[in-house]
Short mmCIF file of C-alpha atoms in Angstrom, two decimals:
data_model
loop_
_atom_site.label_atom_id
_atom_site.label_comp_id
_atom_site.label_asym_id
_atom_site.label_seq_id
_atom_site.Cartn_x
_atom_site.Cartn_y
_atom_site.Cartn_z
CA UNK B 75 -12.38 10.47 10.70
CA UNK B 76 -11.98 7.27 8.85
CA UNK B 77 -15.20 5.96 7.20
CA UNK B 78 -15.00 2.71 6.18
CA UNK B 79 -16.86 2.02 2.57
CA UNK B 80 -18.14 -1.40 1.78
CA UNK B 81 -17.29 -1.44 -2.27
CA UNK B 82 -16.36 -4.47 -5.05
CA UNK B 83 -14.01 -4.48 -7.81
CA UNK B 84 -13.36 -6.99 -10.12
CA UNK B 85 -11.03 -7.80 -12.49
CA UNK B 86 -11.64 -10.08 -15.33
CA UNK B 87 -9.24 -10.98 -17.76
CA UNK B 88 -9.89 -8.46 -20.26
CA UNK B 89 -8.33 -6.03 -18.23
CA UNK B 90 -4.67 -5.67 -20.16
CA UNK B 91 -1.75 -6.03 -17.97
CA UNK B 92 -0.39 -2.54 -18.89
CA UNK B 93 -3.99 -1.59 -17.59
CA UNK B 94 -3.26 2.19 -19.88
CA UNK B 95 -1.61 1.48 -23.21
CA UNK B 96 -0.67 5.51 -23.80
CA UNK B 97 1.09 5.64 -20.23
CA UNK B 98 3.74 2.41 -19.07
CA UNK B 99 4.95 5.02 -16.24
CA UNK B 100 1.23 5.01 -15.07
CA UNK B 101 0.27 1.29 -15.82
CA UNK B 102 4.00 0.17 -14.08
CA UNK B 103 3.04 2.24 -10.92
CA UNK B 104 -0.36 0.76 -10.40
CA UNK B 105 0.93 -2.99 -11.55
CA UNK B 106 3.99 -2.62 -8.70
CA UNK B 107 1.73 -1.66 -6.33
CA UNK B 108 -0.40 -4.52 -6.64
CA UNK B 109 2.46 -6.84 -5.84
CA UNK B 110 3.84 -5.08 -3.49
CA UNK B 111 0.72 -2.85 -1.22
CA UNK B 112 -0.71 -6.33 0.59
CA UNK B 113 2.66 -7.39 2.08
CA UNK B 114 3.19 -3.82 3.80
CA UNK B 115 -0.38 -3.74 4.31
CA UNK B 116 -0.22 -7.01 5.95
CA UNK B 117 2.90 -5.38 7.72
CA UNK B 118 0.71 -2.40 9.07
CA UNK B 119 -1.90 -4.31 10.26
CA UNK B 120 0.18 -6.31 12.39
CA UNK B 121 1.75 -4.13 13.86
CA UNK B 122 -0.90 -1.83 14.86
CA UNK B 123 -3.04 -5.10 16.07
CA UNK B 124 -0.03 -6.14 18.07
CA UNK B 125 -0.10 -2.54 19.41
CA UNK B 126 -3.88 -1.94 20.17
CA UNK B 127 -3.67 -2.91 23.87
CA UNK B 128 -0.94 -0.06 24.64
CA UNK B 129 -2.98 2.91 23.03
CA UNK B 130 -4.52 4.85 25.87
CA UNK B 131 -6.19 7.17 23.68
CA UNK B 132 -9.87 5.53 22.95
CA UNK B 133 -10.18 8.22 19.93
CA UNK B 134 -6.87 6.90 18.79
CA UNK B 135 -7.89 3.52 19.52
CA UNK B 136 -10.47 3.47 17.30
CA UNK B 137 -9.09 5.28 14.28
CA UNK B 138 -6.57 2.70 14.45
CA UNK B 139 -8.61 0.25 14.41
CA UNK B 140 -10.90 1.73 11.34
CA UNK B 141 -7.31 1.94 9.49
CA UNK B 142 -7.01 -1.65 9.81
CA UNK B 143 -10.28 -2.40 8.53
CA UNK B 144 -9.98 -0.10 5.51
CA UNK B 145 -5.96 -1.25 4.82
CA UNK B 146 -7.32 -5.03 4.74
CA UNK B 147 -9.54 -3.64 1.89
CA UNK B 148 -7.41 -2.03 0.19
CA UNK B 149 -5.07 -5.11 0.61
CA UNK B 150 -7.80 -7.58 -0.45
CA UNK B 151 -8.68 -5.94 -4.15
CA UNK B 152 -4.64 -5.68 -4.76
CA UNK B 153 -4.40 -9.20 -4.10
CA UNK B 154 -7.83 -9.27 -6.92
CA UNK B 155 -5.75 -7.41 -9.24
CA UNK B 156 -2.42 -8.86 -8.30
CA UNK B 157 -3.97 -12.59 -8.67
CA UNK B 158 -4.94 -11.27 -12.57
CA UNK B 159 -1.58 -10.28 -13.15
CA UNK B 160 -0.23 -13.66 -12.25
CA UNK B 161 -3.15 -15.22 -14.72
CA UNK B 162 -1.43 -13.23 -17.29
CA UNK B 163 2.10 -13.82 -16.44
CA UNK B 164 2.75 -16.86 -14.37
CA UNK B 165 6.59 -15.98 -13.65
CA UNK B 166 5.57 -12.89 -11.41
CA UNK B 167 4.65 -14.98 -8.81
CA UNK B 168 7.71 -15.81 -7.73
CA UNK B 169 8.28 -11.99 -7.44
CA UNK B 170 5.30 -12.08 -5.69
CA UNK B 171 6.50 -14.27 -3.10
CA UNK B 172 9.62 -12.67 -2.54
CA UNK B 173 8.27 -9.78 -1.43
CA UNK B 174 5.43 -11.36 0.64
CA UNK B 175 8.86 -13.26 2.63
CA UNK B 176 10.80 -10.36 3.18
CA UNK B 177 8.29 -8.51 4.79
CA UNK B 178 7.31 -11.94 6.88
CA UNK B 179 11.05 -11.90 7.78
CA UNK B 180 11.17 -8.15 8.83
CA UNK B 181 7.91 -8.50 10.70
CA UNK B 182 10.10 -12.03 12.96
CA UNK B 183 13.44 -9.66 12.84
CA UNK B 184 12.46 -6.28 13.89
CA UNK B 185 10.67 -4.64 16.74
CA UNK B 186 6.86 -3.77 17.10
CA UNK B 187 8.45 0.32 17.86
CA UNK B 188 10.30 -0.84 14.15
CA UNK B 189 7.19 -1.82 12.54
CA UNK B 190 5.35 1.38 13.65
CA UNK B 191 7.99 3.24 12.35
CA UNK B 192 8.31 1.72 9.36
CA UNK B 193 4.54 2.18 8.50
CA UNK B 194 4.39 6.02 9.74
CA UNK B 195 7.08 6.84 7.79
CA UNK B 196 5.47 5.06 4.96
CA UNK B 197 2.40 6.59 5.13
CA UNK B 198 3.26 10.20 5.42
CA UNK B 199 5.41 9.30 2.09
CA UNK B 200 2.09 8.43 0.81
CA UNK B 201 0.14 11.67 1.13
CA UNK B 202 2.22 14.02 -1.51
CA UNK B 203 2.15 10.81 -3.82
CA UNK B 204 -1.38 10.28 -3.23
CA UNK B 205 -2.15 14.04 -4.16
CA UNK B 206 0.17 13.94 -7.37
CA UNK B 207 -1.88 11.25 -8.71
CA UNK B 208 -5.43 12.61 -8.23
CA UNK B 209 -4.34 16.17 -9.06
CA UNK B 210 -2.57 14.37 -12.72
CA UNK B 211 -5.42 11.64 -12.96
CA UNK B 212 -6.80 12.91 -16.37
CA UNK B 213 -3.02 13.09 -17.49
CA UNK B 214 -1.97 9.64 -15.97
CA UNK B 215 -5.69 7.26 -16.20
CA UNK B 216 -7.86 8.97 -18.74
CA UNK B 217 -6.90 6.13 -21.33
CA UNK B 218 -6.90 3.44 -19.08
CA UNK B 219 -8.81 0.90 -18.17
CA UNK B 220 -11.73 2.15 -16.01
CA UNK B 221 -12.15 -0.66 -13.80
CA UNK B 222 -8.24 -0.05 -12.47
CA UNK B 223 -8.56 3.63 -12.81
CA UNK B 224 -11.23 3.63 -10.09
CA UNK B 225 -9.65 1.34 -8.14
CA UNK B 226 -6.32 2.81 -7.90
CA UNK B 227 -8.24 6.78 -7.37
CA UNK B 228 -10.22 5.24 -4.67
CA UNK B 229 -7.40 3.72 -2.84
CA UNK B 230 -5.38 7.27 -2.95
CA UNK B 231 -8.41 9.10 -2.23
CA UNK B 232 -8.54 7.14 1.14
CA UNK B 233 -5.18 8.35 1.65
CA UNK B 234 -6.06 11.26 3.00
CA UNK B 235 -8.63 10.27 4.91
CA UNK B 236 -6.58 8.06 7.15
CA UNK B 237 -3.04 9.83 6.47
CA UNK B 238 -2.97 10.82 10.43
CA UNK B 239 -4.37 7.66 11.95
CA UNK B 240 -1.12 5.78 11.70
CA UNK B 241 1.05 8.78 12.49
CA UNK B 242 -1.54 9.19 15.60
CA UNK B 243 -0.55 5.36 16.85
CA UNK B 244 3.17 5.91 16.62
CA UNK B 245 2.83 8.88 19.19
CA UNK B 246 0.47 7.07 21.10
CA UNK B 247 3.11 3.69 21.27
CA UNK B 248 6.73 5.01 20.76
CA UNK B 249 6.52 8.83 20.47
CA UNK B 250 10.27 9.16 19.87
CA UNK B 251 10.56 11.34 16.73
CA UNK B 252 14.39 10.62 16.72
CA UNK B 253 13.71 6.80 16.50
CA UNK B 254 11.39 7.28 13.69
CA UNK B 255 14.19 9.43 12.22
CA UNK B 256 16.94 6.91 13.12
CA UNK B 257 15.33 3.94 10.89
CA UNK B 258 13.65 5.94 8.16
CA UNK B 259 16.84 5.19 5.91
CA UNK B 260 16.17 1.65 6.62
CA UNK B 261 12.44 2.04 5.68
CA UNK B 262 13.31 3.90 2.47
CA UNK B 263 16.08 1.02 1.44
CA UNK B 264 13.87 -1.85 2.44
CA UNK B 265 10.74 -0.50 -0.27
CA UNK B 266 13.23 0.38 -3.04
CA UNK B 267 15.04 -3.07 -2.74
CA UNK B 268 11.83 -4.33 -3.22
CA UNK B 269 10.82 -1.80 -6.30
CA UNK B 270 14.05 -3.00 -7.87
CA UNK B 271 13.11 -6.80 -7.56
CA UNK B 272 9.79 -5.73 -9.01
CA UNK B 273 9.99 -3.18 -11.94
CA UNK B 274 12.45 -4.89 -14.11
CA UNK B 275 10.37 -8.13 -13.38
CA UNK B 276 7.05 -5.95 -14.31
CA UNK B 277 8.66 -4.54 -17.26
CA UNK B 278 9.90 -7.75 -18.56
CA UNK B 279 6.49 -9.03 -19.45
CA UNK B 280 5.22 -8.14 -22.73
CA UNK B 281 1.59 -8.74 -23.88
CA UNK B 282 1.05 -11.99 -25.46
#
């Protein structure tokens, strides 16, 4: 079950913008994530709230509705740590914005059955990336900066706590495996357009 954990984390400016100076794969991750996680976030939580009144399922129902509440944190401290990375360099948020009006667009162009979809298939993606990075987390954070190191562990960590719930709504709403199968290759282009927009913009910017 979902547990939803009321926690703060802040991010002041002396947090360096590669967060882990011995690891850019690491500190590139975690800084595309930031500008990219509250958009689909955003995404997800739309969808399933535009959902809600066609799952049956009052388990389901409120799983879902615990993943909402614990995506809109997770969403609200990227948006913390994306707003420092802006502080530090002013030209990412255009990239920002790009990304926030694509997924504005998809959300006006596509289907709630798409959205759903689009976040299932997501999210199972997310559950051999979330264990990769706490089973590595000494490799890939131990000379970071704590304050984003437990940040980014927490966030994975809830990954497998709700890494069924949204699967769980798509079966309750759609159920069509084939449908889900049908647009995953438009799920998987749709995020790595976006990583290219982002990573070359990420790696671009250079400590002052």
């Amino acid at each position: 079950m979902i547990k939803v954990r009321k926690l703060r984390f802040d991010f002041p400016d002396d947090i360096p913008f590669w967060f882990n100076p011995k690891s850019r794969e690491a500190s590139l991750l975690v800084t595309s994530m930031s500008l990219i996680a509250p958009a689909f976030e955003r995404y997800f939580i739309k969808a399933i709230r535009e959902a809600m009144p066609r799952i049956r399922n009052t388990a389901a129902r409120g799983e879902a509705n615990r993943f909402c509440i614990q995506e809109g944190q997770h969403a609200r401290f990227h948006i913390d740590h994306q707003e420092l990375l802006l502080r530090k360099h002013p030209a990412l948020e255009s990239v920002r914005d790009e990304v926030n009006r694509s997924y504005d667009e998809l959300l006006q162009s596509e289907s709630t059955e798409f959205a759903l979809a689009y976040a299932t298939t997501i999210e199972l993606g997310f559950k051999p990336l979330a264990r990769y990075l706490v089973e590595n987390r000494h490799a890939l954070f131990a000379d970071g900066d704590p304050r984003i190191t437990s940040f980014i562990l927490w966030h994975f960590v809830e990954e497998f706590e709700h890494r069924h719930a949204m699967f769980d709504v798509y079966q309750e709403v759609v159920g069509d495996y084939w449908y889900r199968l049908k647009v995953a290759h438009r799920t998987f282009a749709h995020v790595t357009g976006l990583g290219a927009i982002v990573q070359p913009a990420c790696i671009a910017c250079e400590e002052p």
